[in-house]
Coordinates of C-alpha atoms in Angstrom, one line a residue:
M13 CA -0.2 -0.1 -0.2
G14 CA 1.4 3.8 -1.0
K15 CA 1.0 6.8 1.4
K16 CA -1.2 9.0 2.0
G17 CA -1.2 11.6 -0.9
E18 CA 1.2 9.7 -3.0
A19 CA 0.1 9.1 -6.4
K20 CA 0.4 6.0 -8.1
V21 CA 1.7 5.3 -11.2
K22 CA -0.1 2.9 -13.6
A23 CA 2.4 0.5 -15.1
A24 CA 0.1 0.5 -18.1
E25 CA 0.2 4.2 -18.4
E26 CA 4.3 5.0 -19.9
V27 CA 5.7 4.4 -22.9
V28 CA 8.0 2.1 -22.6
T29 CA 9.2 -1.0 -25.8
R30 CA 10.8 -4.3 -24.9
E31 CA 11.0 -7.5 -27.3
Y32 CA 10.6 -10.7 -26.0
T33 CA 9.9 -14.5 -27.8
I34 CA 6.9 -16.4 -28.7
H35 CA 7.0 -19.5 -28.4
M36 CA 4.8 -20.6 -30.8
R37 CA 4.7 -24.0 -31.8
K38 CA 3.0 -24.5 -27.7
L39 CA 0.3 -22.4 -28.4
L40 CA -1.1 -23.7 -31.2
H41 CA -0.6 -27.2 -30.4
G42 CA -3.0 -29.6 -31.7
V43 CA -4.7 -26.4 -33.9
G44 CA -5.7 -27.7 -37.3
F45 CA -3.7 -27.3 -40.4
K46 CA -5.5 -24.5 -42.1
K47 CA -6.0 -22.6 -38.6
R48 CA -2.0 -22.9 -37.9
A49 CA -1.3 -19.2 -39.7
P50 CA -4.5 -17.4 -38.5
K51 CA -4.6 -18.2 -34.6
A52 CA -0.9 -17.5 -34.7
V53 CA -1.2 -13.4 -35.2
D54 CA -4.6 -14.2 -32.7
E55 CA -2.3 -15.6 -30.3
V56 CA 0.5 -13.6 -30.8
K57 CA -2.2 -10.8 -30.3
K58 CA -3.3 -12.1 -27.0
F59 CA 0.2 -12.4 -25.6
A60 CA 1.1 -8.2 -26.1
K61 CA -2.6 -7.6 -24.9
K62 CA -1.7 -9.9 -21.6
M63 CA 1.8 -8.4 -21.2
M64 CA 1.3 -4.7 -22.2
G65 CA -2.1 -3.8 -21.3
T66 CA -3.9 -2.6 -23.6
E67 CA -7.0 -3.2 -25.7
D68 CA -5.5 -1.7 -28.9
V69 CA -2.5 -3.8 -30.2
R70 CA -1.6 -3.4 -34.2
V71 CA 0.5 -6.1 -35.8
D72 CA 3.4 -5.1 -38.1
T73 CA 3.5 -6.6 -41.6
K74 CA 7.1 -7.5 -41.6
L75 CA 5.7 -10.1 -37.9
N76 CA 2.3 -10.9 -40.2
K77 CA 4.4 -11.6 -43.1
F78 CA 6.5 -13.6 -41.4
L79 CA 4.9 -15.6 -39.4
W80 CA 2.7 -16.5 -42.9
S81 CA 5.6 -17.2 -44.4
Q82 CA 6.4 -21.3 -43.9
G83 CA 2.7 -21.4 -45.5
I84 CA -0.4 -21.4 -43.4
K85 CA 0.7 -25.2 -41.8
S86 CA 4.0 -24.8 -41.1
V87 CA 4.4 -21.3 -38.8
P88 CA 7.5 -20.9 -37.6
G89 CA 8.4 -22.7 -34.0
R90 CA 10.3 -19.2 -32.7
V91 CA 8.9 -15.8 -32.6
R92 CA 11.1 -12.3 -31.8
V93 CA 8.7 -9.9 -31.3
R94 CA 9.3 -5.8 -30.2
L95 CA 6.1 -4.6 -28.2
A96 CA 6.2 -0.8 -27.9
R97 CA 3.0 1.1 -25.9
K98 CA 2.6 3.6 -27.6
R99 CA 0.7 7.0 -27.7
N100 CA -2.7 7.2 -29.8
D101 CA -2.8 10.6 -31.4
D102 CA -6.3 9.6 -32.8
E103 CA -9.0 11.6 -31.8
E104 CA -11.3 10.0 -31.6
A105 CA -10.3 7.3 -29.7
T106 CA -11.8 5.4 -26.9
E107 CA -7.7 3.9 -25.6
K108 CA -5.2 6.7 -24.6
L109 CA -2.9 3.6 -25.5
Y110 CA -2.0 1.4 -27.8
T111 CA 0.7 -1.7 -28.5
L112 CA 2.4 -2.1 -31.3
C113 CA 3.7 -5.9 -32.6
M114 CA 6.7 -6.1 -34.7
H115 CA 9.1 -8.9 -35.8
V116 CA 13.6 -8.6 -34.7
P117 CA 15.3 -11.3 -36.5
V118 CA 17.2 -13.0 -35.7
E119 CA 19.3 -16.7 -37.2
R120 CA 17.2 -19.7 -37.5
H121 CA 17.8 -22.0 -34.4
Q122 CA 20.1 -19.1 -32.1
Y123 CA 16.2 -18.9 -29.8
K124 CA 18.6 -20.2 -26.5
G125 CA 19.3 -17.5 -24.2
L126 CA 17.7 -14.1 -25.2
Q127 CA 15.8 -12.6 -22.4
T128 CA 13.1 -10.6 -22.4
Q129 CA 15.0 -6.8 -23.5
T130 CA 13.8 -3.3 -22.5
V131 CA 14.4 -1.4 -25.1
D132 CA 15.8 2.6 -25.1
E133 CA 14.2 4.7 -27.9

């Protein structure tokens, strides 16, 4: 609990950028072949919503192309993403912040040992 008169700063109120590795194989286990790539995009959005605490999640075109790169049924096993919580400049927007998901290229089989990092912009 805080002291009286001390304003609490919500974690979701600040603008921040982080890099995560998402294990797609684990999330897509048991999903039918013709639904794997669309489900992968949905899982990335769900992951970003959970980690960043924003309802508005936008997937970059390069990330979308990477998820679809091997076709609809053989989605890459892991994907490294950069999640950036940004201010919404749109006047009519209900949310003050949104999350932008971008792809971070990683050499094949080089995901081992990568940690979640906060990126300074």
